[in-house]
Coordinates of C-alpha atoms in Angstrom, one line a residue:
M101 CA 158.7 154.4 343.0
E102 CA 161.7 156.0 344.6
S103 CA 162.2 155.6 348.0
W104 CA 164.2 157.7 351.0
G105 CA 166.7 154.8 350.5
D106 CA 167.5 156.3 347.3
L107 CA 168.7 159.5 348.8
S108 CA 171.7 157.6 350.3
K109 CA 173.5 157.4 347.0
P110 CA 176.1 160.0 347.3
A111 CA 177.3 162.4 344.1
P112 CA 180.2 161.3 342.4
R113 CA 183.3 163.1 343.5
S114 CA 184.4 164.0 339.7
V115 CA 182.5 163.8 336.4
T116 CA 183.9 163.9 332.6
A117 CA 183.2 166.8 330.7
A118 CA 184.4 166.9 327.1
G119 CA 186.8 163.8 327.8
V120 CA 188.2 165.7 331.3
E121 CA 187.7 164.8 334.5
I122 CA 186.2 167.7 336.4
G123 CA 185.4 168.2 340.2
R124 CA 185.1 170.8 343.0
G125 CA 187.6 173.5 342.2
S126 CA 187.6 172.7 338.7
R127 CA 187.3 176.0 336.1
V128 CA 185.0 176.0 333.3
V129 CA 183.4 178.0 330.4
L130 CA 179.2 177.7 330.5
R131 CA 178.1 176.4 327.2
P132 CA 174.4 175.9 327.8
G133 CA 172.2 173.6 325.4
D134 CA 169.8 174.6 323.1
G135 CA 166.9 173.9 325.8
A136 CA 168.3 176.7 328.2
D137 CA 166.2 179.3 329.4
V138 CA 166.7 183.0 328.5
F139 CA 169.0 183.6 331.8
D140 CA 171.3 180.4 331.1
R141 CA 171.9 181.8 327.7
A142 CA 172.7 185.3 329.2
I143 CA 175.6 184.0 330.9
S144 CA 176.7 181.7 328.1
G145 CA 180.5 181.9 327.7
Q146 CA 181.4 183.1 331.1
M147 CA 184.0 181.6 333.1
A148 CA 182.8 179.9 336.5
V149 CA 184.2 177.4 339.0
V150 CA 182.7 174.2 340.2
E151 CA 181.3 174.4 343.8
S152 CA 179.9 171.0 344.2
I153 CA 178.3 167.9 342.2
H154 CA 174.5 166.8 342.7
Q155 CA 173.0 163.7 341.6
D156 CA 169.1 163.4 341.9
L157 CA 166.9 160.5 342.5
E158 CA 167.0 159.7 338.9
G159 CA 170.7 159.8 338.6
K160 CA 170.9 163.1 336.8
I161 CA 174.2 164.7 337.5
Q162 CA 174.0 168.6 337.9
L163 CA 177.4 170.8 338.6
A164 CA 176.7 173.7 340.8
V165 CA 178.9 176.7 339.9
T166 CA 179.8 180.0 340.5
L167 CA 180.3 182.9 338.1
D168 CA 184.1 184.5 338.1
D169 CA 182.3 188.2 337.5
D170 CA 179.6 187.7 340.0
P171 CA 180.6 190.3 342.7
G172 CA 178.5 187.9 345.2
R173 CA 180.4 184.8 344.1
D174 CA 181.4 184.4 347.8
L175 CA 177.6 184.1 348.8
G176 CA 177.4 181.4 345.9
E177 CA 180.3 179.5 347.8
K178 CA 178.2 179.6 350.7
R179 CA 175.1 178.0 348.7
Q180 CA 173.1 181.0 348.8
P181 CA 170.2 181.4 346.3
G182 CA 170.7 183.5 343.3
H183 CA 174.7 183.1 343.1
R184 CA 175.0 179.3 342.2
F185 CA 174.2 178.3 338.9
F186 CA 173.4 174.7 337.7
F187 CA 174.6 172.9 334.4
S188 CA 174.7 169.4 333.6
P189 CA 178.4 168.1 332.5
D190 CA 177.7 168.3 328.7
E191 CA 177.0 172.2 329.3
V192 CA 180.6 173.2 330.5
E193 CA 183.9 173.4 328.5
P194 CA 186.7 172.5 331.1
L195 CA 189.8 174.6 331.1
A196 CA 193.3 173.5 331.6
Q197 CA 193.8 172.6 335.6
S198 CA 196.8 173.9 337.0
E199 CA 197.0 170.6 339.2
P200 CA 195.0 167.3 339.7
L201 CA 191.8 167.3 341.5
P202 CA 192.8 166.4 345.6
T203 CA 192.7 162.6 346.4
T204 CA 191.1 163.4 349.8
R205 CA 188.3 166.1 350.8
I206 CA 188.0 167.6 354.3
L207 CA 185.4 169.6 355.6
V208 CA 186.2 172.0 358.6
A209 CA 182.8 172.9 360.1
G210 CA 182.4 175.8 362.6
I211 CA 179.4 175.7 364.8
G212 CA 177.7 177.8 367.1
N213 CA 175.6 181.1 367.8
I214 CA 177.7 184.2 368.1
F215 CA 175.2 185.8 370.1
M216 CA 175.4 183.5 372.9
A217 CA 179.1 184.0 374.1
D218 CA 181.2 181.3 374.2
D219 CA 178.8 179.1 372.0
G220 CA 180.3 181.3 369.1
F221 CA 183.8 179.6 369.5
G222 CA 183.6 177.7 366.4
V223 CA 182.2 180.4 364.4
E224 CA 185.5 182.5 365.4
V225 CA 187.9 179.7 364.6
A226 CA 186.1 179.1 361.1
R227 CA 186.6 182.7 360.4
R228 CA 190.5 182.8 361.2
L229 CA 190.9 179.4 359.1
G230 CA 189.2 180.9 356.2
E231 CA 191.7 183.9 356.2
R232 CA 194.7 181.5 355.8
T233 CA 195.6 179.4 352.8
Q234 CA 194.4 175.7 353.3
P235 CA 195.7 172.7 351.3
P236 CA 193.9 171.6 348.2
G237 CA 190.7 169.7 349.1
V238 CA 190.0 171.5 352.4
D239 CA 187.2 173.6 352.6
V240 CA 186.5 175.6 355.8
A241 CA 183.2 177.1 356.1
D242 CA 181.1 178.7 359.0
F243 CA 177.8 177.1 359.5
G244 CA 176.5 178.8 362.7
I245 CA 173.3 177.5 363.6
R246 CA 172.2 176.3 360.1
G247 CA 171.9 172.3 360.5
M248 CA 170.1 171.7 357.2
D249 CA 173.0 173.5 355.6
L250 CA 175.5 171.2 357.2
V251 CA 173.6 168.1 356.4
Y252 CA 173.5 168.9 352.8
A253 CA 177.3 169.8 352.8
L254 CA 178.1 166.7 354.6
G255 CA 176.7 164.6 351.4
E256 CA 178.9 166.4 349.1
G257 CA 181.8 163.8 348.8
Y258 CA 183.9 164.7 351.8
D259 CA 186.3 161.9 353.2
V260 CA 186.5 163.6 356.4
A261 CA 184.7 166.2 358.8
V262 CA 186.1 168.2 361.2
F263 CA 183.4 170.1 363.4
V264 CA 184.6 172.8 365.5
D265 CA 182.4 174.1 368.7
A266 CA 182.4 174.9 372.3
V267 CA 181.7 171.5 374.5
P268 CA 181.0 171.7 377.7
R269 CA 183.3 168.7 379.8
G270 CA 183.7 170.0 383.0
A271 CA 187.3 171.1 382.5
E272 CA 189.0 174.5 382.9
P273 CA 187.5 176.9 380.4
G274 CA 189.6 177.5 377.5
T275 CA 190.8 173.9 377.4
L276 CA 190.6 172.3 374.0
F277 CA 189.7 168.5 373.0
L278 CA 190.1 166.5 370.3
I279 CA 187.3 163.9 370.1
E280 CA 186.3 161.4 367.7
P281 CA 182.9 160.3 368.4
E282 CA 181.3 156.9 367.9
L283 CA 178.7 157.6 365.2
D284 CA 175.1 156.0 364.9
R285 CA 175.0 155.2 361.0
Q286 CA 171.6 153.3 361.5
G287 CA 170.3 156.8 361.3
G288 CA 166.4 157.4 361.9
P289 CA 163.9 160.0 362.1
V290 CA 165.5 163.2 363.3
G291 CA 164.1 166.7 363.6
L292 CA 166.6 170.0 363.5
D293 CA 165.8 172.9 365.7
A294 CA 165.4 176.2 363.3
H295 CA 167.0 178.4 366.2
G296 CA 169.9 176.4 367.2
M297 CA 172.9 173.5 366.1
D298 CA 173.1 170.2 367.7
P299 CA 176.0 168.3 365.8
V300 CA 174.4 164.9 367.5
K301 CA 171.2 165.6 365.5
V302 CA 173.0 167.1 362.5
L303 CA 175.0 164.0 362.2
A304 CA 171.8 161.6 362.8
L305 CA 169.8 163.1 360.1
A306 CA 173.0 163.0 357.7
A307 CA 173.6 159.2 358.7
S308 CA 169.6 158.5 357.6
L309 CA 170.6 160.0 354.0
G310 CA 174.0 157.9 353.8
A311 CA 175.5 161.1 353.8
V312 CA 178.2 161.3 356.8
P313 CA 182.1 160.7 356.1
D314 CA 184.3 158.0 356.8
R315 CA 185.4 159.9 359.8
V316 CA 184.1 162.8 362.0
L317 CA 186.2 164.6 364.3
L318 CA 185.5 167.4 366.5
V319 CA 187.8 170.0 367.9
G320 CA 186.2 171.2 371.2
C321 CA 186.6 174.1 373.5
E322 CA 185.4 174.3 377.2
P323 CA 183.4 177.2 377.4
K324 CA 183.0 179.7 380.9
I325 CA 180.1 181.5 379.7
K326 CA 177.2 178.8 379.1
M327 CA 174.0 180.4 378.0
T328 CA 170.7 178.8 377.2
G329 CA 168.6 181.4 374.8
E330 CA 166.3 182.3 377.5
E331 CA 168.6 185.3 378.9
D332 CA 167.2 188.7 378.7
E333 CA 170.4 190.2 376.9
L334 CA 172.6 188.8 374.0
V335 CA 176.3 188.2 374.5
G336 CA 178.2 188.8 371.2
E337 CA 181.8 188.2 372.6
L338 CA 183.9 185.2 373.9
S339 CA 185.0 185.2 377.1
A340 CA 188.6 185.8 377.9
P341 CA 189.9 182.1 378.3
V342 CA 188.2 181.0 375.4
L343 CA 189.1 183.9 373.1
A344 CA 192.6 183.0 374.2
A345 CA 192.1 179.6 373.0
V346 CA 191.1 180.3 369.9
D347 CA 194.6 180.6 368.2
G348 CA 195.6 177.2 369.6
A349 CA 192.5 175.8 368.0
V350 CA 193.6 177.2 364.8
E351 CA 196.9 175.5 365.2
M352 CA 195.1 172.1 366.3
V353 CA 193.1 172.1 363.3
E354 CA 195.7 172.8 360.9
S355 CA 197.9 170.1 362.4
L356 CA 195.1 167.7 362.2
L357 CA 194.6 168.7 358.6
G358 CA 198.1 167.9 358.0
E359 CA 198.1 164.5 359.7
L360 CA 195.1 163.5 357.7
L361 CA 196.3 164.4 354.5
E362 CA 199.6 162.6 355.3
D363 CA 197.9 159.4 356.1
N364 CA 195.7 159.4 353.1
E365 CA 198.7 159.9 350.9
R366 CA 200.4 157.0 352.6
E367 CA 197.4 154.8 352.1
M368 CA 197.3 156.0 348.4
T369 CA 200.8 154.8 347.8
T370 CA 200.9 151.5 349.9

Protein backbone atom coordinates (compact mmCIF):
# COMPACT_ATOMS: atom_id res chain seq x y z
CA MET A 1 0.00 0.00 0.00
CA GLU A 2 1.33 3.45 -0.94
CA SER A 3 1.67 6.10 1.75
CA TRP A 4 2.06 9.84 1.95
CA GLY A 5 5.73 9.22 2.56
CA ASP A 6 6.06 8.02 -1.02
CA LEU A 7 5.29 11.55 -2.18
CA SER A 8 8.61 12.67 -0.69
CA LYS A 9 10.45 10.97 -3.53
CA PRO A 10 11.46 13.85 -5.81
CA ALA A 11 11.14 13.56 -9.56
CA PRO A 12 14.46 13.28 -11.37
CA ARG A 13 15.97 16.44 -12.77
CA SER A 14 16.65 14.76 -16.10
CA VAL A 15 15.78 11.54 -17.91
CA THR A 16 17.09 9.66 -20.92
CA ALA A 17 15.08 9.61 -24.14
CA ALA A 18 16.47 7.79 -27.19
CA GLY A 19 19.87 7.75 -25.50
CA VAL A 20 19.89 11.54 -24.91
CA GLU A 21 19.69 13.26 -21.53
CA ILE A 22 16.78 15.73 -21.45
CA GLY A 23 15.29 17.96 -18.79
CA ARG A 24 13.47 21.26 -18.34
CA GLY A 25 14.05 23.41 -21.41
CA SER A 26 14.91 20.52 -23.73
CA ARG A 27 13.30 20.64 -27.17
CA VAL A 28 11.62 17.48 -28.44
CA VAL A 29 9.39 16.15 -31.21
CA LEU A 30 6.28 14.35 -29.99
CA ARG A 31 6.02 10.70 -31.06
CA PRO A 32 3.02 9.21 -29.18
CA GLY A 33 2.91 5.43 -28.94
CA ASP A 34 0.41 2.96 -30.36
CA GLY A 35 -1.92 3.28 -27.39
CA ALA A 36 -2.20 7.07 -27.65
CA ASP A 37 -5.63 8.69 -27.74
CA VAL A 38 -7.03 10.69 -30.66
CA PHE A 39 -5.84 14.02 -29.28
CA ASP A 40 -2.28 12.82 -28.71
CA ARG A 41 -2.17 11.48 -32.26
CA ALA A 42 -3.41 14.84 -33.53
CA ILE A 43 -0.30 16.57 -32.19
CA SER A 44 2.09 13.82 -33.24
CA GLY A 45 5.18 15.24 -34.96
CA GLN A 46 4.87 18.68 -33.38
CA MET A 47 7.81 20.32 -31.66
CA ALA A 48 7.58 21.04 -27.97
CA VAL A 49 9.60 22.13 -24.94
CA VAL A 50 9.88 20.11 -21.73
CA GLU A 51 8.55 22.28 -18.88
CA SER A 52 8.87 19.77 -16.03
CA ILE A 53 9.35 16.11 -15.14
CA HIS A 54 6.84 14.29 -12.93
CA GLN A 55 6.98 10.91 -11.19
CA ASP A 56 3.96 9.11 -9.77
CA LEU A 57 3.82 6.78 -6.77
CA GLU A 58 4.66 3.79 -8.96
CA GLY A 59 7.77 5.50 -10.32
CA LYS A 60 6.32 6.19 -13.77
CA ILE A 61 7.87 9.25 -15.42
CA GLN A 62 5.85 11.81 -17.38
CA LEU A 63 7.17 14.84 -19.23
CA ALA A 64 5.01 17.97 -19.13
CA VAL A 65 5.51 19.81 -22.42
CA THR A 66 4.24 22.94 -24.16
CA LEU A 67 3.82 23.09 -27.93
CA ASP A 68 5.79 25.53 -30.07
CA ASP A 69 2.69 26.28 -32.16
CA ASP A 70 0.30 26.77 -29.24
CA PRO A 71 -0.75 30.47 -29.13
CA GLY A 72 -1.39 29.98 -25.40
CA ARG A 73 2.02 28.45 -24.74
CA ASP A 74 2.74 30.98 -21.97
CA LEU A 75 -0.33 29.63 -20.15
CA GLY A 76 1.13 26.15 -20.31
CA GLU A 77 4.36 27.44 -18.82
CA LYS A 78 2.23 28.65 -15.91
CA ARG A 79 0.78 25.14 -15.50
CA GLN A 80 -2.66 26.04 -16.85
CA PRO A 81 -4.78 23.01 -17.89
CA GLY A 82 -5.31 22.70 -21.61
CA HIS A 83 -1.91 24.07 -22.56
CA ARG A 84 0.38 21.44 -21.02
CA PHE A 85 0.58 17.92 -22.42
CA PHE A 86 2.06 14.80 -20.88
CA PHE A 87 4.15 12.16 -22.61
CA SER A 88 6.47 9.42 -21.42
CA PRO A 89 10.19 9.68 -22.29
CA ASP A 90 9.82 6.97 -24.96
CA GLU A 91 7.16 9.09 -26.72
CA VAL A 92 9.48 11.99 -27.52
CA GLU A 93 12.37 12.44 -29.93
CA PRO A 94 15.05 14.78 -28.52
CA LEU A 95 16.34 17.58 -30.71
CA ALA A 96 19.94 18.76 -30.60
CA GLN A 97 20.56 21.04 -27.61
CA SER A 98 22.51 24.24 -28.13
CA GLU A 99 23.88 24.10 -24.57
CA PRO A 100 24.09 21.52 -21.77
CA LEU A 101 21.38 21.23 -19.14
CA PRO A 102 21.95 23.64 -16.23
CA THR A 103 23.63 22.14 -13.18
CA THR A 104 21.75 24.47 -10.82
CA ARG A 105 18.05 25.28 -10.87
CA ILE A 106 16.68 28.31 -9.02
CA LEU A 107 13.04 29.33 -8.66
CA VAL A 108 12.25 33.01 -8.10
CA ALA A 109 8.68 33.24 -6.79
CA GLY A 110 6.80 36.51 -6.68
CA ILE A 111 4.18 36.39 -3.90
CA GLY A 112 1.33 38.73 -3.06
CA ASN A 113 -2.10 40.12 -3.80
CA ILE A 114 -2.11 42.93 -6.37
CA PHE A 115 -5.44 44.21 -5.02
CA MET A 116 -4.05 44.83 -1.53
CA ALA A 117 -1.67 47.74 -2.13
CA ASP A 118 1.90 46.98 -1.02
CA ASP A 119 1.14 43.27 -0.74
CA GLY A 120 1.59 43.23 -4.52
CA PHE A 121 5.31 44.06 -4.21
CA GLY A 122 6.52 40.53 -4.97
CA VAL A 123 4.27 40.24 -8.01
CA GLU A 124 5.61 43.48 -9.49
CA VAL A 125 9.22 42.43 -8.94
CA ALA A 126 8.54 39.07 -10.61
CA ARG A 127 6.92 40.87 -13.55
CA ARG A 128 9.95 43.05 -14.12
CA LEU A 129 12.38 40.15 -13.71
CA GLY A 130 10.33 38.19 -16.24
CA GLU A 131 10.91 40.94 -18.80
CA ARG A 132 14.68 40.53 -18.48
CA THR A 133 16.88 37.67 -19.67
CA GLN A 134 17.85 35.39 -16.81
CA PRO A 135 20.66 32.79 -16.68
CA PRO A 136 19.96 29.18 -17.73
CA GLY A 137 18.38 27.24 -14.89
CA VAL A 138 16.61 30.28 -13.40
CA ASP A 139 12.82 30.35 -13.54
CA VAL A 140 10.86 33.45 -12.55
CA ALA A 141 7.14 33.12 -11.84
CA ASP A 142 4.33 35.22 -10.38
CA PHE A 143 2.46 32.94 -7.95
CA GLY A 144 0.25 35.67 -6.55
CA ILE A 145 -1.88 34.00 -3.88
CA ARG A 146 -1.80 30.50 -5.44
CA GLY A 147 -0.23 28.60 -2.57
CA MET A 148 -0.79 25.10 -3.95
CA ASP A 149 0.79 26.06 -7.28
CA LEU A 150 3.89 27.14 -5.36
CA VAL A 151 3.92 23.91 -3.35
CA TYR A 152 3.91 21.88 -6.58
CA ALA A 153 6.57 24.09 -8.16
CA LEU A 154 8.90 23.62 -5.18
CA GLY A 155 8.81 19.90 -5.87
CA GLU A 156 10.12 20.21 -9.42
CA GLY A 157 13.78 19.71 -8.58
CA TYR A 158 14.99 23.20 -7.67
CA ASP A 159 18.21 23.63 -5.66
CA VAL A 160 17.25 27.09 -4.37
CA ALA A 161 13.99 29.02 -4.03
CA VAL A 162 13.97 32.80 -3.74
CA PHE A 163 10.69 34.23 -2.47
CA VAL A 164 9.92 37.91 -3.12
CA ASP A 165 7.26 39.37 -0.84
CA ALA A 166 6.21 42.29 1.34
CA VAL A 167 7.61 41.70 4.85
CA PRO A 168 6.49 43.92 7.78
CA ARG A 169 9.44 44.21 10.19
CA GLY A 170 8.98 47.69 11.60
CA ALA A 171 11.55 49.41 9.37
CA GLU A 172 11.08 52.42 7.14
CA PRO A 173 8.66 51.71 4.26
CA GLY A 174 10.57 50.64 1.18
CA THR A 175 13.44 49.06 3.13
CA LEU A 176 14.69 45.87 1.47
CA PHE A 177 15.74 42.73 3.34
CA LEU A 178 17.50 39.50 2.44
CA ILE A 179 16.49 36.75 4.84
CA GLU A 180 17.35 33.04 4.98
CA PRO A 181 14.70 31.57 7.28
CA GLU A 182 15.23 28.46 9.36
CA LEU A 183 12.96 25.78 7.98
CA ASP A 184 11.08 23.08 9.82
CA ARG A 185 11.77 20.19 7.46
CA GLN A 186 9.74 17.74 9.52
CA GLY A 187 6.56 19.17 8.04
CA GLY A 188 3.10 18.29 9.31
CA PRO A 189 -0.61 18.72 8.60
CA VAL A 190 -1.08 22.16 7.06
CA GLY A 191 -4.07 23.87 5.48
CA LEU A 192 -3.72 26.62 2.88
CA ASP A 193 -6.02 29.61 2.52
CA ALA A 194 -7.51 29.69 -0.98
CA HIS A 195 -7.78 33.49 -0.75
CA GLY A 196 -4.29 34.32 0.46
CA MET A 197 -0.65 33.23 0.41
CA ASP A 198 1.21 32.45 3.63
CA PRO A 199 4.81 31.50 2.67
CA VAL A 200 5.38 29.84 6.05
CA LYS A 201 2.43 27.49 5.52
CA VAL A 202 3.48 26.85 1.93
CA LEU A 203 6.95 25.82 3.07
CA ALA A 204 5.52 23.65 5.86
CA LEU A 205 3.27 21.80 3.45
CA ALA A 206 6.05 21.45 0.88
CA ALA A 207 8.33 20.08 3.62
CA SER A 208 5.73 17.49 4.57
CA LEU A 209 5.88 16.28 0.95
CA GLY A 210 9.67 16.38 0.85
CA ALA A 211 9.61 19.14 -1.74
CA VAL A 212 11.61 21.98 -0.15
CA PRO A 213 14.84 22.93 -1.99
CA ASP A 214 18.16 22.83 -0.15
CA ARG A 215 18.05 26.60 0.36
CA VAL A 216 15.17 29.04 0.62
CA LEU A 217 15.84 32.80 0.61
CA LEU A 218 13.46 35.72 0.97
CA VAL A 219 13.87 39.14 -0.60
CA GLY A 220 11.42 41.28 1.33
CA CYS A 221 10.28 44.89 1.42
CA GLU A 222 8.83 46.85 4.33
CA PRO A 223 5.31 47.91 3.29
CA LYS A 224 3.77 51.28 3.99
CA ILE A 225 0.15 50.24 3.42
CA LYS A 226 -0.79 47.06 5.26
CA MET A 227 -4.24 45.76 4.31
CA THR A 228 -6.11 42.88 5.97
CA GLY A 229 -8.58 42.08 3.20
CA GLU A 230 -11.52 43.33 5.26
CA GLU A 231 -11.41 46.85 3.81
CA ASP A 232 -14.36 48.17 1.81
CA GLU A 233 -12.21 49.14 -1.18
CA LEU A 234 -9.43 47.41 -3.07
CA VAL A 235 -6.13 49.19 -3.67
CA GLY A 236 -4.35 48.12 -6.83
CA GLU A 237 -1.29 50.36 -6.58
CA LEU A 238 1.91 50.20 -4.58
CA SER A 239 2.67 53.05 -2.22
CA ALA A 240 5.35 55.51 -3.35
CA PRO A 241 8.22 54.19 -1.17
CA VAL A 242 7.50 50.55 -2.07
CA LEU A 243 7.20 51.32 -5.78
CA ALA A 244 10.52 53.17 -5.57
CA ALA A 245 12.10 50.05 -4.01
CA VAL A 246 11.13 47.73 -6.88
CA ASP A 247 14.15 48.56 -9.07
CA GLY A 248 16.47 47.95 -6.12
CA ALA A 249 14.77 44.63 -5.44
CA VAL A 250 15.27 43.57 -9.07
CA GLU A 251 18.97 44.37 -8.77
CA MET A 252 19.18 42.56 -5.43
CA VAL A 253 17.59 39.41 -6.84
CA GLU A 254 19.79 39.36 -9.93
CA SER A 255 22.92 39.93 -7.85
CA LEU A 256 21.84 37.11 -5.55
CA LEU A 257 21.27 34.81 -8.52
CA GLY A 258 24.77 35.54 -9.80
CA GLU A 259 26.29 34.69 -6.41
CA LEU A 260 24.29 31.47 -6.07
CA LEU A 261 25.26 30.27 -9.54
CA GLU A 262 28.94 31.15 -9.00
CA ASP A 263 28.97 29.34 -5.64
CA ASN A 264 27.50 26.23 -7.22
CA GLU A 265 29.96 26.29 -10.11
CA ARG A 266 32.82 26.64 -7.64
CA GLU A 267 31.54 23.65 -5.67
CA MET A 268 31.23 21.58 -8.86
CA THR A 269 34.88 22.21 -9.79
CA THR A 270 36.41 21.53 -6.37
